[in-house]
Each structure stands twice: as C-alpha cells, then as structure tokens.
Amino acid sequence: MSFVMGLKGLVIGLFILFIGIVPVQAQSEVNWKSLSEAQELAKENDKKVMLFAEATWCGYCKKMYAEVFPQQAVQDSLHKYFYPVKVDLESDKKVIFNGGSITERELARQFRVSSTPTFIFLDQNGKTIGRQPGFLPPHIFDKLVAFVGADLTGKESFEKYLKKHGIDIRR
C-alpha cells in the first residue's frame, strides 16, 4: 500500500514539476512572424520589424539560434520593441512586403544583404531604420535591439549607449 502511495506521490510531483516547466520552455523561443503579419502588428501596436537575413548553410546564423536568441534578455528586448521575421536569402518563398509579393531572395537583394547573418530594422511603414551585419554576442545584441527599438539611432552613438550600460567594445 505504501508503495502505491509513494508511486502516486511521485507521479503527482512529476506532473506538478512538468506543469511548472512547460510555460518556461514555451517562452524560451523567439516568436517569429511572417513579414506581412509583422508589418500589420507593428502598425497596430506601435512597434517595429526586425528582419533576420539568414541562409541554411550559415554557421553564424546557427550560432545566433544556439547562443543568442535563447537568452531571456534578448527575447525581452525583441518582444518589447519588434516583431522579428526570418528571411532566407536563397529562398524563392513568396512573402508580402508593403503590400506587394516578392521572394525572400528578392527581398534580401532589395535590402542589399551581402552576408549572413544581417539584421535589418524597419519602422511600421517598412522604411529602414538601421542594419547590422554579422554575429553579435547576446550582451551586445540585446542592447542593439533596445537601442534601435527606443529610437536612439541618430541621437547618440551605439558605442556611447553601450558604455552607459557598462560595456566597452574597444577592449
């Protein structure tokens, strides 16, 4: 009888543990949107759109997925300011941008993406606010997202912004 009670207690304990873990796991991913959905939501919610130009063969893109996007600070910054969109620079998949149909490859060319990863930050109307090519570590990337998202581009240098947050990139 005590074995059955112990087993029941173990099952209930594991169930409670599972319920507690699932929401954390569900929040540990970037909420990628389609481009048309991101533009629509950005207009409705006074946010911006971030394009993540990538390629399936890109090692640094994979590193972004493994090391940067899972970080809670990165997710928080993205969620606060942007609707993120993946763009495969070699894909012929059609997307809707500013009301017109275009392939992801054509979109990447339109934004002059020549290397991956490249981040392109857009306002609600699809106008480029800024761009950043290359891999960035999480502690820099989340600051870049917050810097662009808070409309500080052109108001102060990103380097000065980082220094205010205790990060010196010249070292």
PDB file of C-alpha atoms in Angstrom:
ATOM      1  CA  MET A   1       0.000   0.000   0.000  1.00  0.00           C
ATOM      2  CA  SER A   2       2.797   2.463   0.883  1.00  0.00           C
ATOM      3  CA  PHE A   3       4.497   1.649  -2.460  1.00  0.00           C
ATOM      4  CA  VAL A   4       1.308   2.640  -4.320  1.00  0.00           C
ATOM      5  CA  MET A   5       1.011   5.846  -2.267  1.00  0.00           C
ATOM      6  CA  GLY A   6       4.682   6.612  -2.900  1.00  0.00           C
ATOM      7  CA  LEU A   7       4.231   5.988  -6.621  1.00  0.00           C
ATOM      8  CA  LYS A   8       1.128   8.174  -6.672  1.00  0.00           C
ATOM      9  CA  GLY A   9       3.019  10.933  -4.889  1.00  0.00           C
ATOM     10  CA  LEU A  10       5.886  10.641  -7.368  1.00  0.00           C
ATOM     11  CA  VAL A  11       3.504  10.853 -10.345  1.00  0.00           C
ATOM     12  CA  ILE A  12       1.729  13.882  -8.847  1.00  0.00           C
ATOM     13  CA  GLY A  13       5.080  15.527  -8.073  1.00  0.00           C
ATOM     14  CA  LEU A  14       6.354  14.944 -11.619  1.00  0.00           C
ATOM     15  CA  PHE A  15       3.091  16.284 -13.036  1.00  0.00           C
ATOM     16  CA  ILE A  16       3.389  19.477 -10.976  1.00  0.00           C
ATOM     17  CA  LEU A  17       7.024  19.823 -11.998  1.00  0.00           C
ATOM     18  CA  PHE A  18       6.075  19.317 -15.661  1.00  0.00           C
ATOM     19  CA  ILE A  19       3.321  21.959 -15.444  1.00  0.00           C
ATOM     20  CA  GLY A  20       5.810  24.391 -13.916  1.00  0.00           C
ATOM     21  CA  ILE A  21       8.446  23.769 -16.612  1.00  0.00           C
ATOM     22  CA  VAL A  22       6.271  23.881 -19.720  1.00  0.00           C
ATOM     23  CA  PRO A  23       5.468  27.630 -19.623  1.00  0.00           C
ATOM     24  CA  VAL A  24       9.171  28.441 -19.217  1.00  0.00           C
ATOM     25  CA  GLN A  25      10.055  26.339 -22.237  1.00  0.00           C
ATOM     26  CA  ALA A  26       7.270  27.899 -24.289  1.00  0.00           C
ATOM     27  CA  GLN A  27       8.673  31.364 -23.554  1.00  0.00           C
ATOM     28  CA  SER A  28      12.249  30.397 -24.427  1.00  0.00           C
ATOM     29  CA  GLU A  29      11.827  30.911 -28.162  1.00  0.00           C
ATOM     30  CA  VAL A  30      11.649  33.983 -30.337  1.00  0.00           C
ATOM     31  CA  ASN A  31       8.122  34.483 -31.650  1.00  0.00           C
ATOM     32  CA  TRP A  32       8.913  34.698 -35.384  1.00  0.00           C
ATOM     33  CA  LYS A  33       6.225  36.207 -37.604  1.00  0.00           C
ATOM     34  CA  SER A  34       5.549  36.298 -41.313  1.00  0.00           C
ATOM     35  CA  LEU A  35       6.580  39.599 -42.861  1.00  0.00           C
ATOM     36  CA  SER A  36       3.026  40.699 -43.654  1.00  0.00           C
ATOM     37  CA  GLU A  37       1.845  39.798 -40.146  1.00  0.00           C
ATOM     38  CA  ALA A  38       4.803  41.607 -38.578  1.00  0.00           C
ATOM     39  CA  GLN A  39       4.129  44.772 -40.568  1.00  0.00           C
ATOM     40  CA  GLU A  40       0.440  44.690 -39.690  1.00  0.00           C
ATOM     41  CA  LEU A  41       1.121  44.105 -35.988  1.00  0.00           C
ATOM     42  CA  ALA A  42       3.828  46.784 -35.927  1.00  0.00           C
ATOM     43  CA  LYS A  43       1.335  49.368 -37.187  1.00  0.00           C
ATOM     44  CA  GLU A  44      -1.343  48.242 -34.733  1.00  0.00           C
ATOM     45  CA  ASN A  45       0.967  48.144 -31.695  1.00  0.00           C
ATOM     46  CA  ASP A  46       3.474  50.931 -32.373  1.00  0.00           C
ATOM     47  CA  LYS A  47       6.399  48.548 -32.712  1.00  0.00           C
ATOM     48  CA  LYS A  48       8.992  47.909 -35.377  1.00  0.00           C
ATOM     49  CA  VAL A  49      10.012  44.954 -37.554  1.00  0.00           C
ATOM     50  CA  MET A  50      13.376  43.209 -37.403  1.00  0.00           C
ATOM     51  CA  LEU A  51      14.432  41.134 -40.391  1.00  0.00           C
ATOM     52  CA  PHE A  52      16.919  38.342 -39.688  1.00  0.00           C
ATOM     53  CA  ALA A  53      18.547  37.634 -43.053  1.00  0.00           C
ATOM     54  CA  GLU A  54      19.991  34.154 -42.913  1.00  0.00           C
ATOM     55  CA  ALA A  55      20.955  31.139 -45.000  1.00  0.00           C
ATOM     56  CA  THR A  56      20.669  27.440 -44.226  1.00  0.00           C
ATOM     57  CA  TRP A  57      24.460  26.989 -44.593  1.00  0.00           C
ATOM     58  CA  CYS A  58      25.345  29.979 -42.388  1.00  0.00           C
ATOM     59  CA  GLY A  59      27.343  28.892 -39.331  1.00  0.00           C
ATOM     60  CA  TYR A  60      26.977  32.219 -37.562  1.00  0.00           C
ATOM     61  CA  CYS A  61      23.197  32.121 -38.117  1.00  0.00           C
ATOM     62  CA  LYS A  62      23.147  28.746 -36.370  1.00  0.00           C
ATOM     63  CA  LYS A  63      25.235  30.284 -33.600  1.00  0.00           C
ATOM     64  CA  MET A  64      22.623  33.058 -33.230  1.00  0.00           C
ATOM     65  CA  TYR A  65      19.937  30.375 -32.784  1.00  0.00           C
ATOM     66  CA  ALA A  66      22.050  28.416 -30.300  1.00  0.00           C
ATOM     67  CA  GLU A  67      23.625  31.190 -28.218  1.00  0.00           C
ATOM     68  CA  VAL A  68      21.809  34.483 -28.702  1.00  0.00           C
ATOM     69  CA  PHE A  69      18.089  34.022 -29.377  1.00  0.00           C
ATOM     70  CA  PRO A  70      17.543  31.687 -26.379  1.00  0.00           C
ATOM     71  CA  GLN A  71      18.778  34.363 -23.936  1.00  0.00           C
ATOM     72  CA  GLN A  72      15.937  35.900 -21.910  1.00  0.00           C
ATOM     73  CA  ALA A  73      17.357  39.440 -22.173  1.00  0.00           C
ATOM     74  CA  VAL A  74      17.393  39.146 -25.971  1.00  0.00           C
ATOM     75  CA  GLN A  75      13.845  37.814 -26.046  1.00  0.00           C
ATOM     76  CA  ASP A  76      12.670  40.572 -23.707  1.00  0.00           C
ATOM     77  CA  SER A  77      14.204  43.304 -25.892  1.00  0.00           C
ATOM     78  CA  LEU A  78      12.792  41.784 -29.074  1.00  0.00           C
ATOM     79  CA  HIS A  79       9.337  41.380 -27.543  1.00  0.00           C
ATOM     80  CA  LYS A  80       9.286  44.934 -26.218  1.00  0.00           C
ATOM     81  CA  TYR A  81      10.208  46.684 -29.469  1.00  0.00           C
ATOM     82  CA  PHE A  82       9.982  44.387 -32.503  1.00  0.00           C
ATOM     83  CA  TYR A  83       8.202  41.737 -34.466  1.00  0.00           C
ATOM     84  CA  PRO A  84      11.016  39.501 -35.744  1.00  0.00           C
ATOM     85  CA  VAL A  85      10.941  37.947 -39.213  1.00  0.00           C
ATOM     86  CA  LYS A  86      13.276  35.346 -40.743  1.00  0.00           C
ATOM     87  CA  VAL A  87      14.375  35.910 -44.338  1.00  0.00           C
ATOM     88  CA  ASP A  88      16.327  33.188 -46.157  1.00  0.00           C
ATOM     89  CA  LEU A  89      18.427  34.999 -48.733  1.00  0.00           C
ATOM     90  CA  GLU A  90      18.357  31.965 -51.034  1.00  0.00           C
ATOM     91  CA  SER A  91      14.651  31.158 -50.776  1.00  0.00           C
ATOM     92  CA  ASP A  92      12.104  31.517 -53.552  1.00  0.00           C
ATOM     93  CA  LYS A  93       9.307  31.524 -50.960  1.00  0.00           C
ATOM     94  CA  LYS A  94       6.914  34.404 -51.597  1.00  0.00           C
ATOM     95  CA  VAL A  95       6.317  36.993 -48.876  1.00  0.00           C
ATOM     96  CA  ILE A  96       4.223  40.140 -48.768  1.00  0.00           C
ATOM     97  CA  PHE A  97       6.211  43.321 -48.164  1.00  0.00           C
ATOM     98  CA  ASN A  98       4.492  46.718 -48.157  1.00  0.00           C
ATOM     99  CA  GLY A  99       1.507  45.111 -49.873  1.00  0.00           C
ATOM    100  CA  GLY A 100       3.452  43.542 -52.763  1.00  0.00           C
ATOM    101  CA  SER A 101       4.530  39.959 -53.365  1.00  0.00           C
ATOM    102  CA  ILE A 102       8.261  39.267 -53.502  1.00  0.00           C
ATOM    103  CA  THR A 103      10.507  36.256 -52.861  1.00  0.00           C
ATOM    104  CA  GLU A 104      12.720  36.190 -49.788  1.00  0.00           C
ATOM    105  CA  ARG A 105      15.719  36.157 -52.150  1.00  0.00           C
ATOM    106  CA  GLU A 106      14.464  39.306 -53.913  1.00  0.00           C
ATOM    107  CA  LEU A 107      13.753  40.960 -50.577  1.00  0.00           C
ATOM    108  CA  ALA A 108      17.302  40.234 -49.408  1.00  0.00           C
ATOM    109  CA  ARG A 109      18.640  41.743 -52.639  1.00  0.00           C
ATOM    110  CA  GLN A 110      16.378  44.771 -52.235  1.00  0.00           C
ATOM    111  CA  PHE A 111      17.914  45.359 -48.813  1.00  0.00           C
ATOM    112  CA  ARG A 112      21.392  44.681 -50.237  1.00  0.00           C
ATOM    113  CA  VAL A 113      22.120  41.792 -47.933  1.00  0.00           C
ATOM    114  CA  SER A 114      25.552  40.515 -48.897  1.00  0.00           C
ATOM    115  CA  SER A 115      26.439  38.448 -45.843  1.00  0.00           C
ATOM    116  CA  THR A 116      24.711  36.463 -43.150  1.00  0.00           C
ATOM    117  CA  PRO A 117      23.517  36.976 -40.618  1.00  0.00           C
ATOM    118  CA  THR A 118      22.300  40.516 -41.272  1.00  0.00           C
ATOM    119  CA  PHE A 119      19.730  42.315 -39.148  1.00  0.00           C
ATOM    120  CA  ILE A 120      17.582  44.969 -40.780  1.00  0.00           C
ATOM    121  CA  PHE A 121      15.437  47.147 -38.568  1.00  0.00           C
ATOM    122  CA  LEU A 122      12.307  48.619 -40.144  1.00  0.00           C
ATOM    123  CA  ASP A 123       9.735  51.131 -38.970  1.00  0.00           C
ATOM    124  CA  GLN A 124       5.994  50.421 -39.201  1.00  0.00           C
ATOM    125  CA  ASN A 125       5.973  51.571 -42.854  1.00  0.00           C
ATOM    126  CA  GLY A 126       8.804  49.302 -43.988  1.00  0.00           C
ATOM    127  CA  LYS A 127      11.421  52.061 -44.039  1.00  0.00           C
ATOM    128  CA  THR A 128      14.918  51.049 -42.951  1.00  0.00           C
ATOM    129  CA  ILE A 129      15.943  52.434 -39.556  1.00  0.00           C
ATOM    130  CA  GLY A 130      19.261  50.617 -39.439  1.00  0.00           C
ATOM    131  CA  ARG A 131      21.112  47.437 -40.244  1.00  0.00           C
ATOM    132  CA  GLN A 132      23.750  45.303 -38.607  1.00  0.00           C
ATOM    133  CA  PRO A 133      25.675  42.577 -40.404  1.00  0.00           C
ATOM    134  CA  GLY A 134      27.358  39.724 -38.581  1.00  0.00           C
ATOM    135  CA  PHE A 135      27.145  37.729 -35.400  1.00  0.00           C
ATOM    136  CA  LEU A 136      26.775  39.640 -32.144  1.00  0.00           C
ATOM    137  CA  PRO A 137      27.053  38.062 -28.694  1.00  0.00           C
ATOM    138  CA  PRO A 138      23.893  38.189 -26.558  1.00  0.00           C
ATOM    139  CA  HIS A 139      25.023  41.020 -24.259  1.00  0.00           C
ATOM    140  CA  ILE A 140      25.641  43.265 -27.301  1.00  0.00           C
ATOM    141  CA  PHE A 141      22.695  42.096 -29.419  1.00  0.00           C
ATOM    142  CA  ASP A 142      20.061  42.764 -26.750  1.00  0.00           C
ATOM    143  CA  LYS A 143      21.498  46.273 -26.297  1.00  0.00           C
ATOM    144  CA  LEU A 144      21.395  46.870 -30.060  1.00  0.00           C
ATOM    145  CA  VAL A 145      17.745  45.797 -30.183  1.00  0.00           C
ATOM    146  CA  ALA A 146      16.900  48.115 -27.256  1.00  0.00           C
ATOM    147  CA  PHE A 147      18.932  50.990 -28.771  1.00  0.00           C
ATOM    148  CA  VAL A 148      17.157  50.807 -32.135  1.00  0.00           C
ATOM    149  CA  GLY A 149      13.799  49.991 -30.562  1.00  0.00           C
ATOM    150  CA  ALA A 150      13.937  53.027 -28.258  1.00  0.00           C
ATOM    151  CA  ASP A 151      14.559  55.303 -31.271  1.00  0.00           C
ATOM    152  CA  LEU A 152      18.044  56.296 -30.141  1.00  0.00           C
ATOM    153  CA  THR A 153      19.548  55.862 -33.627  1.00  0.00           C
ATOM    154  CA  GLY A 154      20.952  59.232 -34.677  1.00  0.00           C
ATOM    155  CA  LYS A 155      20.549  60.679 -31.175  1.00  0.00           C
ATOM    156  CA  GLU A 156      23.671  59.123 -29.674  1.00  0.00           C
ATOM    157  CA  SER A 157      26.296  56.655 -30.778  1.00  0.00           C
ATOM    158  CA  PHE A 158      25.758  52.995 -30.062  1.00  0.00           C
ATOM    159  CA  GLU A 159      29.230  52.869 -28.523  1.00  0.00           C
ATOM    160  CA  LYS A 160      28.253  55.594 -26.027  1.00  0.00           C
ATOM    161  CA  TYR A 161      24.996  53.745 -25.298  1.00  0.00           C
ATOM    162  CA  LEU A 162      26.952  50.562 -24.568  1.00  0.00           C
ATOM    163  CA  LYS A 163      29.325  52.439 -22.243  1.00  0.00           C
ATOM    164  CA  LYS A 164      26.315  53.708 -20.275  1.00  0.00           C
ATOM    165  CA  HIS A 165      25.389  50.058 -19.805  1.00  0.00           C
ATOM    166  CA  GLY A 166      28.877  49.063 -18.667  1.00  0.00           C
ATOM    167  CA  ILE A 167      30.085  47.603 -21.962  1.00  0.00           C
ATOM    168  CA  ASP A 168      33.298  48.839 -23.578  1.00  0.00           C
ATOM    169  CA  ILE A 169      33.686  47.368 -27.058  1.00  0.00           C
ATOM    170  CA  ARG A 170      37.145  48.871 -27.580  1.00  0.00           C
ATOM    171  CA  ARG A 171      38.768  46.449 -25.149  1.00  0.00           C
TER     172      ARG A 171
END
